[in-house]
CSV table of C-alpha atoms in Angstrom, one decimal:
chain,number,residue,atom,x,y,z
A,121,UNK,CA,85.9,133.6,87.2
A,122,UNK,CA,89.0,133.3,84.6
A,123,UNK,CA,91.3,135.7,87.3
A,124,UNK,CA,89.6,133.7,89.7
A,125,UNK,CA,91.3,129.9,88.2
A,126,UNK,CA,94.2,131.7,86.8
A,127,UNK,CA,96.8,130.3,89.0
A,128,UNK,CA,95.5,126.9,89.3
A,129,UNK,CA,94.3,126.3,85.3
A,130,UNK,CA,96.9,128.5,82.8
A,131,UNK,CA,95.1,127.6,80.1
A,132,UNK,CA,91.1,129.0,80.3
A,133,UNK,CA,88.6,129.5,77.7
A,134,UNK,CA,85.4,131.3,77.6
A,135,UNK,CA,82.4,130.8,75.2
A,136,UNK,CA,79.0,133.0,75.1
A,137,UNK,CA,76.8,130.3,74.4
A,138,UNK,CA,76.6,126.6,74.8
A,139,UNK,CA,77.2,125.5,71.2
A,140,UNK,CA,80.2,127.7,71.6
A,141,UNK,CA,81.4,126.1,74.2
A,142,UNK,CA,80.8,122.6,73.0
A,143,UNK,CA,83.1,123.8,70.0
A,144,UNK,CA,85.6,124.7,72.3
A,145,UNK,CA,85.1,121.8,74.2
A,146,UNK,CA,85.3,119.3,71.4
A,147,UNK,CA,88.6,120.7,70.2
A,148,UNK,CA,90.8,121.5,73.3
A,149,UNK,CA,89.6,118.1,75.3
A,150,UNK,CA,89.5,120.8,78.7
A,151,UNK,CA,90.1,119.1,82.1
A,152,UNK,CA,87.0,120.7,83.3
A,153,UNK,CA,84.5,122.8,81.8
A,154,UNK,CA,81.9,125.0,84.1
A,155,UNK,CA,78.6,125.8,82.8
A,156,UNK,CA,76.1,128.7,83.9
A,157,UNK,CA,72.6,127.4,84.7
A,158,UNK,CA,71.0,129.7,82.0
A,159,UNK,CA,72.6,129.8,78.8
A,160,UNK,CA,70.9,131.7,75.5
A,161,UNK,CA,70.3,129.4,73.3
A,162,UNK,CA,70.3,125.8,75.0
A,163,UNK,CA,69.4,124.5,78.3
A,164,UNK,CA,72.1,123.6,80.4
A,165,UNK,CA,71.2,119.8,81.3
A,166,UNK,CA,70.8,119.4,77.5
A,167,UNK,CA,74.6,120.6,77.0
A,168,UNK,CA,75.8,118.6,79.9
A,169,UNK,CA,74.2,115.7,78.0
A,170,UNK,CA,75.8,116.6,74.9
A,171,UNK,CA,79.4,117.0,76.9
A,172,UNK,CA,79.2,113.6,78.5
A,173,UNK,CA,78.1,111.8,74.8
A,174,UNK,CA,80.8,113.6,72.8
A,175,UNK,CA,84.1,110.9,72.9
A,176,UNK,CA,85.6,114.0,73.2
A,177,UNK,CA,84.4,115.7,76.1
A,178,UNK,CA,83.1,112.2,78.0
A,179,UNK,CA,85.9,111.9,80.6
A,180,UNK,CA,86.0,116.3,81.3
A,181,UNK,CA,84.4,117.0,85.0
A,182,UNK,CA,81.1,119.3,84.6
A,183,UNK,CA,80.7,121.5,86.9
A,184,UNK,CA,77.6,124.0,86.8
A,185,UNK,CA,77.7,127.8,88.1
A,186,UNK,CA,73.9,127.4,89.7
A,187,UNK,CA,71.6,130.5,91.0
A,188,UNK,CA,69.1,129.4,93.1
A,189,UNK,CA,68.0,126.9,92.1
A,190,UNK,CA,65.5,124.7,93.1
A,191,UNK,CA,65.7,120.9,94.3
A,192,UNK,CA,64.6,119.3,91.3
A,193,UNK,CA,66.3,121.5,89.0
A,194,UNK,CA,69.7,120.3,90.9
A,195,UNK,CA,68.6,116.4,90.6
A,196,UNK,CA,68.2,117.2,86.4
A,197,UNK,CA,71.1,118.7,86.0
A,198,UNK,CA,73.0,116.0,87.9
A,199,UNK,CA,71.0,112.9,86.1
A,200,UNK,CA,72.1,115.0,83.0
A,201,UNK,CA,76.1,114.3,83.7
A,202,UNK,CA,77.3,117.6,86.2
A,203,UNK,CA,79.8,116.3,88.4
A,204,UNK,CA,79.0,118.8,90.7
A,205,UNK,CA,77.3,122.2,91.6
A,206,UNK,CA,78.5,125.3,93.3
A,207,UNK,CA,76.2,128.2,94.2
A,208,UNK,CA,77.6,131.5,92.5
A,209,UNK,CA,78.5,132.9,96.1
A,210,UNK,CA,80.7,130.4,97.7
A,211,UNK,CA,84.3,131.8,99.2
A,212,UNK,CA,87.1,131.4,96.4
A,213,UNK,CA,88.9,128.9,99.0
A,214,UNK,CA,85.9,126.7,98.8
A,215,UNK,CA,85.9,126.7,94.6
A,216,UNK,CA,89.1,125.7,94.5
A,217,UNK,CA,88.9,123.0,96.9
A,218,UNK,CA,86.2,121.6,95.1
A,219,UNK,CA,87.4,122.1,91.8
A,220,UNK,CA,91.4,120.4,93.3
A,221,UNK,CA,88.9,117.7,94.2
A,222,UNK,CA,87.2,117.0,90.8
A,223,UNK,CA,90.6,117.4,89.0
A,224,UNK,CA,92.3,114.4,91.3
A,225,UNK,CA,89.4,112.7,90.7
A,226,UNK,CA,89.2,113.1,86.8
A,227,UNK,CA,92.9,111.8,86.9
A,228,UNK,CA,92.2,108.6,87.9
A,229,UNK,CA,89.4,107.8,85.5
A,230,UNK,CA,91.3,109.4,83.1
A,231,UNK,CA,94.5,106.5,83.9
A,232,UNK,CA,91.8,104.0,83.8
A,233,UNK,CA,91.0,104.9,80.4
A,234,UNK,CA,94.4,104.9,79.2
A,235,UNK,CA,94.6,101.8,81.1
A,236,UNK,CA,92.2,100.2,79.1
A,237,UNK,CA,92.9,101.8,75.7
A,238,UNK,CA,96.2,100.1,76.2
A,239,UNK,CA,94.9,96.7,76.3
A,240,UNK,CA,92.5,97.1,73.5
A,241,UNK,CA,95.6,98.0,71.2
A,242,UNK,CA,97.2,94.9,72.4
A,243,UNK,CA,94.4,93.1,71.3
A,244,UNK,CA,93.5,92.2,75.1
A,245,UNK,CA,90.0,90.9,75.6
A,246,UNK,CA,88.0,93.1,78.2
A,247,UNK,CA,87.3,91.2,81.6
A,248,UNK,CA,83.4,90.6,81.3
A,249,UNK,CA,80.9,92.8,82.6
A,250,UNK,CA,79.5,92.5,85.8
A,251,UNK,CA,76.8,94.3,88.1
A,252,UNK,CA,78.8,95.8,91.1
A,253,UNK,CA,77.8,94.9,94.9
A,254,UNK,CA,75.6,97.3,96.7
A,255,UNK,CA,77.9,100.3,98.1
A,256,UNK,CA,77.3,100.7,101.9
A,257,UNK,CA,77.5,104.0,102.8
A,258,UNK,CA,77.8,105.3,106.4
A,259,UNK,CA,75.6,108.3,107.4
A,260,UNK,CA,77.4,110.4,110.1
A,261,UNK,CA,75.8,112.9,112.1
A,262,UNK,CA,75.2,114.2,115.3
A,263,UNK,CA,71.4,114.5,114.9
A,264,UNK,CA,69.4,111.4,115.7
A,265,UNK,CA,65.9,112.6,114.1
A,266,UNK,CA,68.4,113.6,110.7
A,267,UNK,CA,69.7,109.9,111.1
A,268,UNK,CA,66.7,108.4,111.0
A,269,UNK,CA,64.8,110.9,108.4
A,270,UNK,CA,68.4,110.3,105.8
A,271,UNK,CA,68.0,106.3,106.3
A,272,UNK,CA,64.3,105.5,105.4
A,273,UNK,CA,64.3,108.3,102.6
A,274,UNK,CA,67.5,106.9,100.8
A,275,UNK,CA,66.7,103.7,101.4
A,276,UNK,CA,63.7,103.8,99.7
A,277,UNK,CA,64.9,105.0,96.4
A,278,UNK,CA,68.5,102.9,96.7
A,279,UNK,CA,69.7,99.4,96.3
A,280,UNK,CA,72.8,100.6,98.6
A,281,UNK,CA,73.1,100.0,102.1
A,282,UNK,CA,73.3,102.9,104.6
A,283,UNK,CA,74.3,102.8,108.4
A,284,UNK,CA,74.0,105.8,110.9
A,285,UNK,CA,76.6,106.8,113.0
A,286,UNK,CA,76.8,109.4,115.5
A,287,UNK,CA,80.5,111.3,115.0
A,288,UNK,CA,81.7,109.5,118.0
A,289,UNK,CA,80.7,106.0,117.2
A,290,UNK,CA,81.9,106.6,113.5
A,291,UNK,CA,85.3,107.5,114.9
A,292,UNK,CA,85.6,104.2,117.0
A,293,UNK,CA,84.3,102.0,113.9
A,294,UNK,CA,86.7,103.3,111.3
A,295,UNK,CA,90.3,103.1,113.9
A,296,UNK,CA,88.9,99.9,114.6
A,297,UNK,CA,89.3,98.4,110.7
A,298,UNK,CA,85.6,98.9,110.1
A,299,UNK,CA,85.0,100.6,106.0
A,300,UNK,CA,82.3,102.4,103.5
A,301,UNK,CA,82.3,102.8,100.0
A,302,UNK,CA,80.7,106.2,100.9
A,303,UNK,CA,80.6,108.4,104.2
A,304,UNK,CA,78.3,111.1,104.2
A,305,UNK,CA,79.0,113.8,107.0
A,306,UNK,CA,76.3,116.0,108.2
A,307,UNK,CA,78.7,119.2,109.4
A,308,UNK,CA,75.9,121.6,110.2
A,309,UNK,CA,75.5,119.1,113.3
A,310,UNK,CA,79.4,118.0,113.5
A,311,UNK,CA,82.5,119.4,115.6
A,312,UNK,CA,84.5,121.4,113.0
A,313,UNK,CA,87.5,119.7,114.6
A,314,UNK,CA,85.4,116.4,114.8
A,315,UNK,CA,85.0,116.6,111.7
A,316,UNK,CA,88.8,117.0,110.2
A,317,UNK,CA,89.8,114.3,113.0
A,318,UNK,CA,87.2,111.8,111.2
A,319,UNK,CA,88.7,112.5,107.2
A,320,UNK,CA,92.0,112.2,108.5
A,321,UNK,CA,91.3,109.1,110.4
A,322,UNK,CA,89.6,107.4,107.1
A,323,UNK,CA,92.5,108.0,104.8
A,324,UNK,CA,95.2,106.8,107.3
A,325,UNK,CA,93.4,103.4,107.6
A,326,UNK,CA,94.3,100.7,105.2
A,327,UNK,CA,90.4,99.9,105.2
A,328,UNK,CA,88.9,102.9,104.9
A,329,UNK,CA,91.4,104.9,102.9
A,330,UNK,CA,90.2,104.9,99.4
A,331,UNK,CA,86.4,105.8,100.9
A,332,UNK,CA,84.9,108.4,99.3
A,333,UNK,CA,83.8,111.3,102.0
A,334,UNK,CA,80.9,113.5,100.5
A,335,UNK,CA,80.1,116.5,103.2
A,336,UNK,CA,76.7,117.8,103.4
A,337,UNK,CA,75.9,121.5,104.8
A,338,UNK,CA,73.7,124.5,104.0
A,339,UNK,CA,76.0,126.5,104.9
A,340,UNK,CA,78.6,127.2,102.2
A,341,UNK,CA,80.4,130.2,104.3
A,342,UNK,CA,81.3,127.0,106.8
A,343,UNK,CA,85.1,127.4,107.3
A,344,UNK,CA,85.4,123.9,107.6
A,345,UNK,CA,84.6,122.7,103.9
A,346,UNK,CA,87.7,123.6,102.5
A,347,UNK,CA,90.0,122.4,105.2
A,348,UNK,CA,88.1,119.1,104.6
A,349,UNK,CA,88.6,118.9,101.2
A,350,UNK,CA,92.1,119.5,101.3
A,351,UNK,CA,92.4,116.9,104.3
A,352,UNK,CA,91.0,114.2,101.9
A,353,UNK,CA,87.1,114.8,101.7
A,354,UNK,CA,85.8,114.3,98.3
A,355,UNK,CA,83.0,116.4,97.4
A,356,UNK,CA,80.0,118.8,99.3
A,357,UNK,CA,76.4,119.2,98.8
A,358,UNK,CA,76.2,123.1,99.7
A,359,UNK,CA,72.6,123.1,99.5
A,360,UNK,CA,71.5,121.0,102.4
A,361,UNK,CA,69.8,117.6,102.6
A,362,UNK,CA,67.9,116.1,99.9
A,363,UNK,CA,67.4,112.4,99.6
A,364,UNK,CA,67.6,112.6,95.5
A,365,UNK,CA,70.4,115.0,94.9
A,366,UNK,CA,72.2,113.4,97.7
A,367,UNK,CA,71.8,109.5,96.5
A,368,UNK,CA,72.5,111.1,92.6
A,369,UNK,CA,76.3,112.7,93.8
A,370,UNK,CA,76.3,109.5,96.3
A,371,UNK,CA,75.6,107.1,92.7
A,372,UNK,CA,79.0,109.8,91.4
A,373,UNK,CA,81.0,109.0,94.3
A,374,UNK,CA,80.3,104.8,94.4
A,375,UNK,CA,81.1,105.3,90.6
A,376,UNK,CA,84.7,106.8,90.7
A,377,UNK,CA,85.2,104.3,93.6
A,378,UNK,CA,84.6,101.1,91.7
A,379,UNK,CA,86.6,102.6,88.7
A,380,UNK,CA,89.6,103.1,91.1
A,381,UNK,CA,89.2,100.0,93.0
A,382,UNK,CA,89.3,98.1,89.3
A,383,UNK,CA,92.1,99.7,88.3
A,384,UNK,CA,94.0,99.3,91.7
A,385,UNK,CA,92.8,95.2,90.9
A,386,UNK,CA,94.2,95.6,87.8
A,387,UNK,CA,97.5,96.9,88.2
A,388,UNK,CA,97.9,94.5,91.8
A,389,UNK,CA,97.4,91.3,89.0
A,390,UNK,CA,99.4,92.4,86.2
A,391,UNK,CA,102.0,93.4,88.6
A,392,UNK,CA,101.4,90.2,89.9
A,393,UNK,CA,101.2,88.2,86.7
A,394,UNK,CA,104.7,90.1,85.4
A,395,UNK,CA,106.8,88.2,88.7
A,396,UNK,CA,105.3,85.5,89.0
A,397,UNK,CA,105.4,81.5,87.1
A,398,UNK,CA,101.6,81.2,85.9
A,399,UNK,CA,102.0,77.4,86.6
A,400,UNK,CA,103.4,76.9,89.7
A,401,UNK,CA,102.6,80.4,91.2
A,402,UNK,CA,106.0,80.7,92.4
A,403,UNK,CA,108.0,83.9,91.8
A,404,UNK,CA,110.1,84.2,88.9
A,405,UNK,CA,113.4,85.0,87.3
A,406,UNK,CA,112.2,88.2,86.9
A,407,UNK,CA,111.7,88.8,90.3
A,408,UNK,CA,114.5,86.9,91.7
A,409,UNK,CA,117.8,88.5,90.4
A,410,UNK,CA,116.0,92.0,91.7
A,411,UNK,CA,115.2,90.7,95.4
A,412,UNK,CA,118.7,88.9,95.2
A,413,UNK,CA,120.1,92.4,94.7
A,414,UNK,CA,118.5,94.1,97.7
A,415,UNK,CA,119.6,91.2,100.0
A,416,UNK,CA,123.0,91.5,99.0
A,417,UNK,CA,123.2,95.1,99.8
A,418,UNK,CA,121.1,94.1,102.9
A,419,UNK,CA,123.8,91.2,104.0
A,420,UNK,CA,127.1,94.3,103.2
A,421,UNK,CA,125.5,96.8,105.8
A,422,UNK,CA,124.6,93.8,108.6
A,423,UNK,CA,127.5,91.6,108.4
A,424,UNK,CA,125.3,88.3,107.8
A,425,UNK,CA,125.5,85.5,105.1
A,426,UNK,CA,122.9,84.5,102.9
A,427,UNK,CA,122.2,81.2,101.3
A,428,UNK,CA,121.1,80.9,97.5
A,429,UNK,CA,120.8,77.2,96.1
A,430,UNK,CA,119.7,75.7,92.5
A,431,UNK,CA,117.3,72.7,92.5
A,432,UNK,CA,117.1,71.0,89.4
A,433,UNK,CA,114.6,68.3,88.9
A,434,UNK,CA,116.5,64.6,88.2
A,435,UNK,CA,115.3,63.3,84.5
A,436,UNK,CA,113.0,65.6,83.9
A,437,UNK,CA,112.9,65.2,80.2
A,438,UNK,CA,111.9,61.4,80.8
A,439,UNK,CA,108.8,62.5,82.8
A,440,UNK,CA,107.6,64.3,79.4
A,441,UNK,CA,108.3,61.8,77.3
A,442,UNK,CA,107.3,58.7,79.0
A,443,UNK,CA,103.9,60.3,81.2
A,444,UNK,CA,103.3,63.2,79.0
A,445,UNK,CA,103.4,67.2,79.5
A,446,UNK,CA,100.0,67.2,81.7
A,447,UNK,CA,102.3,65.2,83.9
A,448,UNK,CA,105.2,67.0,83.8
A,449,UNK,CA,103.5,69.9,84.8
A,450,UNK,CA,101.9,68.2,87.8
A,451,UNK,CA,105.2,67.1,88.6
A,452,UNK,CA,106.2,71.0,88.6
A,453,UNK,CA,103.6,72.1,90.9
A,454,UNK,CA,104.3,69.4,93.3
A,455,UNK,CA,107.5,69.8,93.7
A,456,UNK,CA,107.1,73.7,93.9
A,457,UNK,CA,104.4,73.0,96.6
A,458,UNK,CA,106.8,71.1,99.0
A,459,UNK,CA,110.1,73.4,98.4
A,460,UNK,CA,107.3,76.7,99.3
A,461,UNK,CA,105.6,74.6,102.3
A,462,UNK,CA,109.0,73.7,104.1
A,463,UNK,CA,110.5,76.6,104.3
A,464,UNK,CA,110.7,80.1,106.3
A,465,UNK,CA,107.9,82.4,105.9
A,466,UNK,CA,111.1,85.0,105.2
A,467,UNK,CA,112.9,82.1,102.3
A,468,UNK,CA,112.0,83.0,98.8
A,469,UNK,CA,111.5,80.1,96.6
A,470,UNK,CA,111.1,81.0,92.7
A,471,UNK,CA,111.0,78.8,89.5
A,472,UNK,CA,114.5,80.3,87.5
A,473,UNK,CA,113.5,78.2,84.2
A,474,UNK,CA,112.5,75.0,83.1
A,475,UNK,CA,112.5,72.6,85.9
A,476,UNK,CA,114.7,74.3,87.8
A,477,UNK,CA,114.2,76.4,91.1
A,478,UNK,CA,116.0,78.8,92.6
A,479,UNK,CA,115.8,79.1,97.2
A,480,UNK,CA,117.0,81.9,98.4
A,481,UNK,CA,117.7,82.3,102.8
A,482,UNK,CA,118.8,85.2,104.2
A,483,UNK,CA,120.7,85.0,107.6
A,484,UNK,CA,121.5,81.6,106.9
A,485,UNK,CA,125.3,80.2,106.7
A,486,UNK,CA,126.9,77.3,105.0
A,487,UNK,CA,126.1,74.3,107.8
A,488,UNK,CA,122.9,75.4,107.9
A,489,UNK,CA,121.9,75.7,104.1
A,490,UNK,CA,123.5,72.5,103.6
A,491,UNK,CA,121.3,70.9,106.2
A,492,UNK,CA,118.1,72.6,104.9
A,493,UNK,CA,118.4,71.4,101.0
A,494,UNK,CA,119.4,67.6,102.2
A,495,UNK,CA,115.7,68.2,104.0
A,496,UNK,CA,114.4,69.1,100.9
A,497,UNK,CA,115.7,66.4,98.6
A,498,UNK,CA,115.0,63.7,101.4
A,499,UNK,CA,110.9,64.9,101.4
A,500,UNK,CA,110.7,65.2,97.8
A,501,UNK,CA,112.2,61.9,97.4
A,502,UNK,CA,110.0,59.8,100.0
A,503,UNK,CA,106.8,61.8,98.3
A,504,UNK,CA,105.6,59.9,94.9
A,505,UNK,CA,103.6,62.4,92.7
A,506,UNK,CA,100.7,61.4,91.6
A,507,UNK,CA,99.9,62.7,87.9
A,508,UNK,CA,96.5,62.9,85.5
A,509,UNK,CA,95.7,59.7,83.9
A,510,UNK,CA,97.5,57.0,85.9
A,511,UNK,CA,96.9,55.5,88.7
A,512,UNK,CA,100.2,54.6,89.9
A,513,UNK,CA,102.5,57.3,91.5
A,514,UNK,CA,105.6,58.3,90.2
A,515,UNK,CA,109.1,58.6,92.1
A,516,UNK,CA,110.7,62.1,91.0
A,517,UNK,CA,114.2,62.9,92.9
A,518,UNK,CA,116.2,66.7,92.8
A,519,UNK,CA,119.5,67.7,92.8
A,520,UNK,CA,120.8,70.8,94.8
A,521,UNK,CA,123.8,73.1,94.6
A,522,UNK,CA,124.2,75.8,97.0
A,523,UNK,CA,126.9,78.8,97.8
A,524,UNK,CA,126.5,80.9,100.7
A,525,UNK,CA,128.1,84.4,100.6
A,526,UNK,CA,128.6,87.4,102.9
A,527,UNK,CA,128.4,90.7,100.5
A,528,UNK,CA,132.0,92.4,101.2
A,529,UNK,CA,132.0,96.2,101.5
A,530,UNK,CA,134.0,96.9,98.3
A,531,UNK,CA,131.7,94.3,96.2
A,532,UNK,CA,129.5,95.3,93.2
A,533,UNK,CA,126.7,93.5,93.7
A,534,UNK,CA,125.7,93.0,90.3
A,535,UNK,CA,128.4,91.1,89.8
A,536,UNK,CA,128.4,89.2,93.4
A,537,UNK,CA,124.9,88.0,92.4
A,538,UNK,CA,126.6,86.6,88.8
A,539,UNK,CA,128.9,84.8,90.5
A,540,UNK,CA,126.7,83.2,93.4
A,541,UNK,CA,124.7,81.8,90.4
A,542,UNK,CA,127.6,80.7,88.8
A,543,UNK,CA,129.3,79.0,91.2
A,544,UNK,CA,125.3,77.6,92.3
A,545,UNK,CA,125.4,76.4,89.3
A,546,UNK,CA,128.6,74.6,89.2
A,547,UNK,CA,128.0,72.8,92.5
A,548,UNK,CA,124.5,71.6,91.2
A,549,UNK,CA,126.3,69.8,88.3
A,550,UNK,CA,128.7,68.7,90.7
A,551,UNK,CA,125.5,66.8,92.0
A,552,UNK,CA,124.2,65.7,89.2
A,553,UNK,CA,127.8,63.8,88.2
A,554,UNK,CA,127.6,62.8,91.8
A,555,UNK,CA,125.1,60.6,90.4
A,556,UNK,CA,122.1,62.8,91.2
A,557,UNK,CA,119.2,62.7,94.1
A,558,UNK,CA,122.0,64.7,95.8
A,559,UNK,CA,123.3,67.9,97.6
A,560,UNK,CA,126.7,70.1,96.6
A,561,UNK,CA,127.9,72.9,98.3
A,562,UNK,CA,130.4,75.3,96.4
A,563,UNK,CA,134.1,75.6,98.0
A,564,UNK,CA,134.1,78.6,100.4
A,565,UNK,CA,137.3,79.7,98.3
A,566,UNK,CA,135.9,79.4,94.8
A,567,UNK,CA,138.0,80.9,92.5
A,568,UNK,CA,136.3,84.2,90.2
């Protein structure tokens, strides 16, 4: 077995007994550790126990080496922790296929962990716990009497919802948006090439491709396991059907799903929280000088203009000080409400600091830009705000400076975006001396 992982796992360790083992296993932190089903001097579902309590050991796949053994020997050692089970005689392609599985999988629980250490140290509070939905889990195979014997016996030990599908229907329902948590595949009844199309099918769809696939044969000679596992499938039950075994590795599979989907959730709102103004929910700086960037280099290789403008709201200050900051911050949000409802889908709107907004229009030239912020101030300005604790509304006004620019070839954009702000900003001030409520447009031939 050690020649066997040799070219996939340089480091390997072997260990005569189980306390042995959990020696080793305590102090190298392994990946994965496999277990025999007999052992000298402990059972084996007593050391996978000890393995998954151990801090040490609790995020390592178990995998255990098993000689026939029975049904409810395989549901044990399963309740006990494994994370899987391969019969002593299945092809080297198929180990390693399962064992490329586990490891993928183990990295992503293992990035959750790290996830959440991280937050701990920064003294972040945990979100709360909370039960997780029912999985529904899709039972595909091309035997109707399976079908229906697989539905009633897992639905009477599970909360989860499971839905037979012959391989055809199953192929129509997941093209056609339709997702599991789980999909089962019976390929003892299944097309070998039915089969593949299926797996590739599910992780191509933006629905269906984080599912997890768990194959079910008694057959472990079947050529097509490994090919499905290294097509996306995410673990096989060599040992045919049984409803406990196969609703214990089914409990597995729903697990490593709602760890990945939380930490998918996760990174989408932090990454989400990081460019974005937690008041107004507009983009921020952050964001903005980076998207600036890219449609600058856009606007050198098409030839176009783009618009960027600075709104700054008119007497801001006196807002705070006469109504309070509860009402200048519903004067923020309204205001960032009408600038993000009348423009283009495309326009990027973002709050640049303070009370002041930053609109960004690609494709769009001088006349144009001009004509769209005048818009802007006019609807602001003919829309009294109302604000907590009073009853009367009150009359808020912006002023607007905008530059339009078409990125040269020779220019550094870096410094092209600098100077759009600049000159931005010179034109809003322009404005505000103007005597506010008004729109500037920088000179076409400003000078650097």
């Amino acid at each position: 077995m050690k020649v066997q992982l040799s070219s996939s796992f340089p480091k390997a360790y072997l260990a005569a007994s189980g306390q042995e083992a959990l020696d080793i296993a305590v102090r190298e932190r392994p990946d994965l550790i496999m277990l025999s089903d007999s052992l000298p001097d402990v059972a084996t579902e007593d050391l996978c126990r000890r393995l998954r309590e151990a801090p040490a050991t609790a995020q390592s796949m178990l995998v255990v080496m098993v000689q026939d053994a029975g049904r409810s020997k395989r549901s044990r050692l399963l309740a006990a922790g494994a994370d899987d089970l391969f019969a002593r005689t299945q092809p080297e392609a198929l180990l390693l296929s399962r064992l490329r599985c586990l490891i993928r999988a183990r990295g992503t629980e293992e990035e959750m962990s790290l996830r959440e250490t991280t937050g701990r140290a920064f003294g972040l509070a945990e979100a709360a716990a909370h039960f997780e939905q029912p999985a529904n889990v899709a039972l595909v195979t091309q035997r109707s009497a399976a079908a229906l014997d697989w539905h009633h016996a897992l639905t009477r030990l599970s909360r989860h919802v499971f839905r037979p599908f012959p391989m055809s229907e199953a192929l129509r329902w997941f093209q056609s948006g339709g997702a599991s948590d789980v999909i089962a595949i019976d390929t003892d009844s299944c097309d070998p090439k039915a089969v593949i199309r299926l797996i590739v099918e599910v992780r191509s769809r933006p629905a269906s491709r984080h599912s997890e696939i768990l194959l079910i044969t008694g057959d472990h000679n079947a050529p097509v396991l490994s090919d499905a596992l290294d097509h996306g499938a995410s673990a096989v039950m060599t040992f045919g059907f049984d409803p406990r075994e196969a609703l214990l590795r089914m409990e597995t599979l729903v697990r490593r799903k709602q760890i990945a989907d939380r930490m998918r959730r996760r990174l989408h709102d932090g990454l989400r929280d990081s460019v974005t103004d937690s008041l107004t929910g507009l983009y921020n700086r952050r964001y903005a000088e980076p998207y600036l960037e890219r449609l600058a280099e856009d606007s050198r290789h098409a030839g176009r203009p783009f618009a960027l403008v600075l709104a700054d709201i008119d007497h801001f200050k006196q807002v705070n000080d006469t109504y309070g900051h509860p009402a200048g911050d519903a004067v923020l949000m309204m205001v960032a409400d009408l600038l993000r409802d009348n423009l283009r889908a495309r326009d990027l709107v973002a709050r640049f600091g303070g009370e002041e907004f930053l609109i960004v229009m690609p494709d769009t030239g001088a006349g144009e830009a001009r004509i769209v912020a005048d818009r802007l101030r006019v609807r602001l300005a003919e829309a009294p705000i109302a604000v907590p604790g009073r009853e009367a509304r009150i009359q808020v006004t912006i002023s607007m400076g905008a530059c339009v620019e078409t990125t040269p070839p020779e220019a550094a954009v870096p410094a092209l975006i600098e100077r759009m702000i600049d000159r931005a900003d010179r034109a809003l001030y322009a404005a505000k001396n103007a005597g506010r409520n008004k729109v500037a447009l920088a000179p076409a031939e400003d000078p650097v």
